Amino acid sequence: MEFFECNSQRPGMRFWLFPLFAMALWAGNVIVSKLAAGNISPLAITFYRLALAVAVMSLFLAGPTWCNRVVVRRSWPKLMCLGFLSMAFYQCLSYWAADTSTATNMAIITALTPLLTMLVSSLLLGEHPSLGMVLGGAIALWGTAYLISGGAPAELLKGHYRVGDMLMLGAALCYAFYSVLLRKWRIPLPAWQSTYLQATSALLFMLPMQLLVPAGQASLDASTIPLILYAGILASVVLPFFWIRGIEHLGPNRCSVFMNVLPVMTAGFAIVLLNERLGWHHLVGGGVALFGVFIAQTLRIGASERKAA
């Protein structure tokens, strides 16, 4: 998937709506994950959403992708790896996390992904971490510890934490590895075709897993079908459309800043739809963690823009 930075001209304000809408749909998907908990197996909903997404995308992508079959054949192992990380393993972890984590915690931890991506990039690509990354990372680490410990970071040393929070942190780290590999490999395919093939690869991974799910945990009924429709169409097709369009017009750096809006939107939805309550550990820990991410993003972007100038 290849994304391009926008030119030096200031982008129109309407283009900022693309990542904003993407974050709204992502926040809704976190709520769907919570609603799915206990109603359907994480393996089953991951399989169903991928099957639906691939079916929808096949309508307009199967032909163009076939025309690029030579590139696809050459890049298939990398596409399989990317699909597994982003659409199979990441999704399963996030659904499992929803069993014991709150929607607000999940969104705040997800918002750490840009920072984790910078750290993984330093390890895999040999990029030297900037001062902003180190400072922001330290601040975000403290905020995250405060959040997942419920306001008592020392309790983490005693092993007192929610399993769901740690699973969500693992999911965010998984997505960070995906983002870095996507950038490193630079597969020469249009963004939509790459997304389509990654989803197809993830579906192949999930097929044998789906066969292991007990029938009672994979049922399609009035309580699960709306969740699958949201996850398979809005979160897997419409959301990437807005995100890809945003990156095309604004560039990946500007779009990544919108990840900080995700926890705010999710918390609002969770209060209204799930009756979740915000505690001081959400406001303090989440606020500090997002501030750390913002510092890392801002100083990193500023340095890159000065270098480009």
XYZ file of C-alpha atoms in Angstrom:
309
model
C 0.000 0.000 0.000
C 1.596 3.268 -1.036
C 0.594 6.610 0.412
C 1.813 10.007 -0.668
C 2.315 13.188 1.294
C 0.311 16.149 0.124
C 2.069 19.069 -1.506
C 3.233 22.175 0.287
C -0.058 23.962 -0.203
C -2.363 24.037 2.787
C -5.032 21.330 2.343
C -8.673 22.359 2.180
C -10.621 22.095 5.409
C -13.018 19.588 3.848
C -10.190 17.055 3.626
C -9.883 17.028 7.418
C -13.322 15.412 7.513
C -11.911 12.187 6.049
C -9.812 11.157 9.089
C -12.428 12.616 11.434
C -15.153 10.388 9.963
C -12.728 7.455 10.055
C -12.179 7.994 13.787
C -15.939 8.210 14.387
C -16.406 4.840 12.683
C -13.438 3.411 14.612
C -14.991 4.585 17.878
C -18.214 2.885 16.857
C -16.280 -0.297 16.166
C -14.908 -0.264 19.726
C -18.502 -0.121 20.975
C -19.369 -3.022 18.659
C -16.481 -5.008 20.168
C -17.932 -4.481 23.641
C -21.436 -5.437 22.494
C -20.062 -8.578 20.849
C -18.364 -9.723 24.061
C -20.270 -12.707 25.432
C -22.588 -12.907 22.407
C -20.224 -14.312 19.790
C -16.730 -15.774 19.761
C -13.910 -13.373 18.837
C -12.804 -15.907 16.213
C -16.300 -16.088 14.723
C -16.959 -12.350 14.438
C -13.488 -11.825 12.973
C -14.208 -14.486 10.357
C -17.683 -13.155 9.524
C -16.537 -9.532 9.214
C -13.702 -10.550 6.889
C -15.976 -12.716 4.754
C -18.430 -9.840 4.389
C -15.715 -7.259 3.711
C -14.032 -9.425 1.059
C -17.393 -10.079 -0.614
C -18.182 -6.354 -0.784
C -14.712 -5.319 -1.959
C -14.671 -8.073 -4.584
C -17.478 -6.266 -6.406
C -15.170 -3.424 -7.449
C -11.650 -4.719 -6.784
C -11.508 -8.289 -8.114
C -11.056 -7.187 -11.737
C -8.386 -4.492 -11.204
C -6.510 -6.752 -8.796
C -6.466 -9.569 -11.357
C -4.867 -7.181 -13.829
C -1.991 -6.770 -11.349
C -1.655 -10.521 -10.776
C 2.065 -10.531 -11.633
C 2.801 -8.071 -8.815
C 0.380 -9.899 -6.520
C 2.094 -13.237 -7.117
C 5.470 -11.705 -6.340
C 4.230 -9.953 -3.196
C 1.847 -12.600 -1.867
C 3.987 -13.755 1.141
C 4.262 -10.159 2.357
C 0.551 -9.553 1.812
C -0.213 -12.698 3.831
C 1.940 -11.462 6.693
C 0.368 -7.996 6.638
C -3.147 -9.418 6.495
C -2.479 -11.708 9.432
C -1.104 -8.899 11.593
C -3.694 -6.213 10.835
C -6.944 -8.027 10.077
C -6.691 -11.398 11.807
C -4.447 -11.305 14.877
C -5.105 -7.644 15.742
C -8.872 -8.037 15.424
C -8.989 -11.220 17.488
C -6.927 -9.629 20.251
C -9.170 -6.570 20.351
C -12.320 -8.715 20.585
C -10.793 -10.778 23.376
C -9.765 -7.574 25.137
C -13.380 -6.387 25.102
C -14.319 -9.226 27.466
C -12.584 -7.580 30.423
C -11.521 -4.075 29.327
C -13.722 -0.995 29.015
C -14.408 0.747 25.710
C -12.679 3.895 26.986
C -9.542 2.003 28.029
C -9.445 0.182 24.692
C -9.644 3.446 22.764
C -6.959 5.174 24.842
C -4.585 2.233 24.434
C -5.332 2.113 20.694
C -4.411 5.795 20.475
C -0.890 4.818 21.577
C -0.382 3.088 18.214
C 1.390 6.038 16.494
C 3.900 6.222 19.357
C 4.425 2.456 19.350
C 4.913 2.640 15.593
C 7.704 5.182 16.058
C 9.388 2.938 18.633
C 9.109 -0.188 16.455
C 10.388 1.814 13.488
C 13.471 2.739 15.506
C 14.109 -0.942 16.216
C 13.392 -2.424 12.777
C 14.459 0.401 10.474
C 17.332 1.737 12.545
C 15.846 5.219 12.792
C 17.254 7.290 15.612
C 14.543 8.274 18.115
C 14.018 12.008 18.406
C 13.992 13.884 21.693
C 10.246 14.301 21.307
C 9.792 10.562 20.892
C 11.793 9.765 24.023
C 10.119 12.449 26.117
C 6.652 11.712 24.764
C 7.166 7.981 25.191
C 8.125 8.377 28.858
C 5.085 10.563 29.519
C 2.751 8.204 27.652
C 4.170 5.204 29.513
C 3.379 6.783 32.888
C -0.111 7.760 31.743
C -0.804 4.260 30.442
C 0.397 2.687 33.686
C -1.854 5.042 35.640
C -4.790 4.166 33.390
C -4.592 0.384 33.363
C -3.829 0.239 37.112
C -6.939 2.254 37.954
C -4.905 5.128 39.366
C -2.383 3.068 41.346
C 0.663 2.349 39.147
C 2.445 0.527 41.983
C -0.245 -2.171 41.823
C 1.099 -3.248 38.425
C 4.210 -4.567 40.173
C 1.914 -6.852 42.165
C 0.262 -8.162 39.010
C -2.995 -6.279 39.550
C -4.303 -5.297 36.120
C -7.075 -6.169 33.694
C -6.182 -8.881 31.240
C -8.197 -7.036 28.593
C -6.041 -3.926 28.912
C -2.889 -5.957 28.370
C -4.443 -7.747 25.394
C -5.366 -4.383 23.887
C -1.812 -3.167 24.429
C -0.604 -6.272 22.616
C -3.040 -5.528 19.783
C -1.747 -1.964 19.482
C 1.836 -3.250 19.376
C 0.829 -5.767 16.707
C -0.632 -2.966 14.591
C 2.540 -0.937 15.087
C 4.604 -3.798 13.625
C 2.132 -3.955 10.733
C 2.499 -0.228 10.039
C 6.289 -0.415 10.019
C 6.378 -3.478 7.746
C 3.892 -1.801 5.411
C 6.241 1.157 5.133
C 9.375 -0.982 4.830
C 8.090 -3.280 2.092
C 6.238 -0.637 0.027
C 4.314 -3.183 -2.012
C 3.765 -1.678 -5.509
C -0.024 -1.943 -5.504
C -2.751 0.706 -5.193
C -3.905 1.158 -1.593
C -7.331 -0.380 -2.140
C -5.986 -3.477 -3.891
C -3.455 -4.001 -1.107
C -6.207 -3.690 1.514
C -8.392 -6.131 -0.405
C -5.636 -8.730 -0.656
C -4.716 -8.330 2.995
C -8.347 -8.948 3.943
C -8.435 -12.008 1.679
C -5.257 -13.325 3.289
C -6.660 -12.764 6.765
C -9.837 -14.600 5.766
C -7.749 -17.622 4.722
C -6.049 -17.574 8.124
C -9.385 -17.383 9.949
C -11.121 -20.161 7.997
C -9.587 -23.091 9.944
C -10.037 -21.136 13.191
C -13.733 -20.697 12.449
C -14.139 -24.460 12.091
C -12.955 -24.878 15.692
C -15.569 -22.513 17.161
C -18.487 -24.286 18.903
C -21.793 -23.749 17.086
C -23.297 -21.926 20.049
C -20.554 -19.285 19.932
C -20.847 -18.582 16.204
C -24.592 -18.193 15.787
C -26.078 -15.610 13.445
C -29.135 -14.033 15.057
C -30.758 -10.676 15.776
C -28.112 -9.827 18.369
C -25.041 -10.620 16.276
C -25.977 -9.823 12.660
C -26.082 -5.992 13.185
C -22.656 -6.166 14.845
C -21.231 -8.172 11.937
C -22.747 -5.762 9.400
C -21.137 -2.788 11.149
C -17.775 -4.534 11.510
C -17.796 -5.994 7.990
C -19.006 -2.966 6.020
C -18.647 0.267 7.992
C -15.477 -0.653 9.900
C -13.798 -2.768 7.200
C -14.771 -0.967 3.975
C -16.107 2.542 4.668
C -13.568 3.348 7.405
C -10.536 2.437 5.226
C -12.055 4.524 2.416
C -12.106 7.652 4.600
C -8.668 6.896 6.064
C -7.033 6.268 2.688
C -8.602 9.402 1.245
C -7.388 11.401 4.236
C -3.835 10.145 3.815
C -3.909 10.918 0.091
C -4.838 14.556 0.767
C -3.221 15.247 4.153
C -0.364 12.770 4.425
C 0.166 10.043 7.055
C 1.683 12.353 9.679
C -1.265 14.727 9.826
C -3.757 11.852 9.815
C -2.000 10.049 12.665
C -2.682 13.029 14.940
C -6.394 12.255 14.636
C -5.811 9.074 16.643
C -5.895 11.347 19.687
C -9.563 12.070 18.963
C -10.502 8.374 19.147
C -10.671 8.095 22.963
C -12.836 11.213 23.240
C -15.351 9.928 20.700
C -15.328 6.435 22.170
C -15.848 7.697 25.708
C -18.836 9.720 24.552
C -20.381 6.727 22.797
C -19.626 4.449 25.763
C -21.314 6.770 28.251
C -24.465 6.972 26.121
C -24.660 3.416 24.772
C -22.895 1.282 27.386
C -23.513 3.323 30.545
C -19.797 3.425 31.240
C -18.598 5.936 33.782
C -15.435 7.976 33.497
C -13.172 7.819 36.530
C -10.268 10.023 37.499
C -7.866 7.368 36.234
C -9.406 7.778 32.761
C -9.082 11.555 32.801
C -5.622 11.703 34.356
C -4.015 8.587 32.901
C -5.639 8.903 29.502
C -4.958 12.628 29.300
C -1.285 12.199 30.192
C -0.864 9.271 27.778
C -2.408 11.222 24.902
C -0.323 14.267 25.777
C 2.796 12.111 25.511
C 1.686 10.812 22.108
C 0.976 14.363 20.970
C 4.453 15.528 22.015
C 6.096 12.655 20.138
C 3.995 13.308 17.024
C 4.356 17.083 17.050
C 8.112 17.238 17.571
C 8.650 14.439 15.043
C 6.504 16.166 12.416
C 8.155 19.503 13.065
C 11.606 18.018 12.632
C 10.652 16.264 9.379
C 9.109 19.427 7.952
C 12.164 21.503 8.840
C 14.399 18.908 7.193
C 12.236 18.892 4.073
C 12.379 22.675 3.929
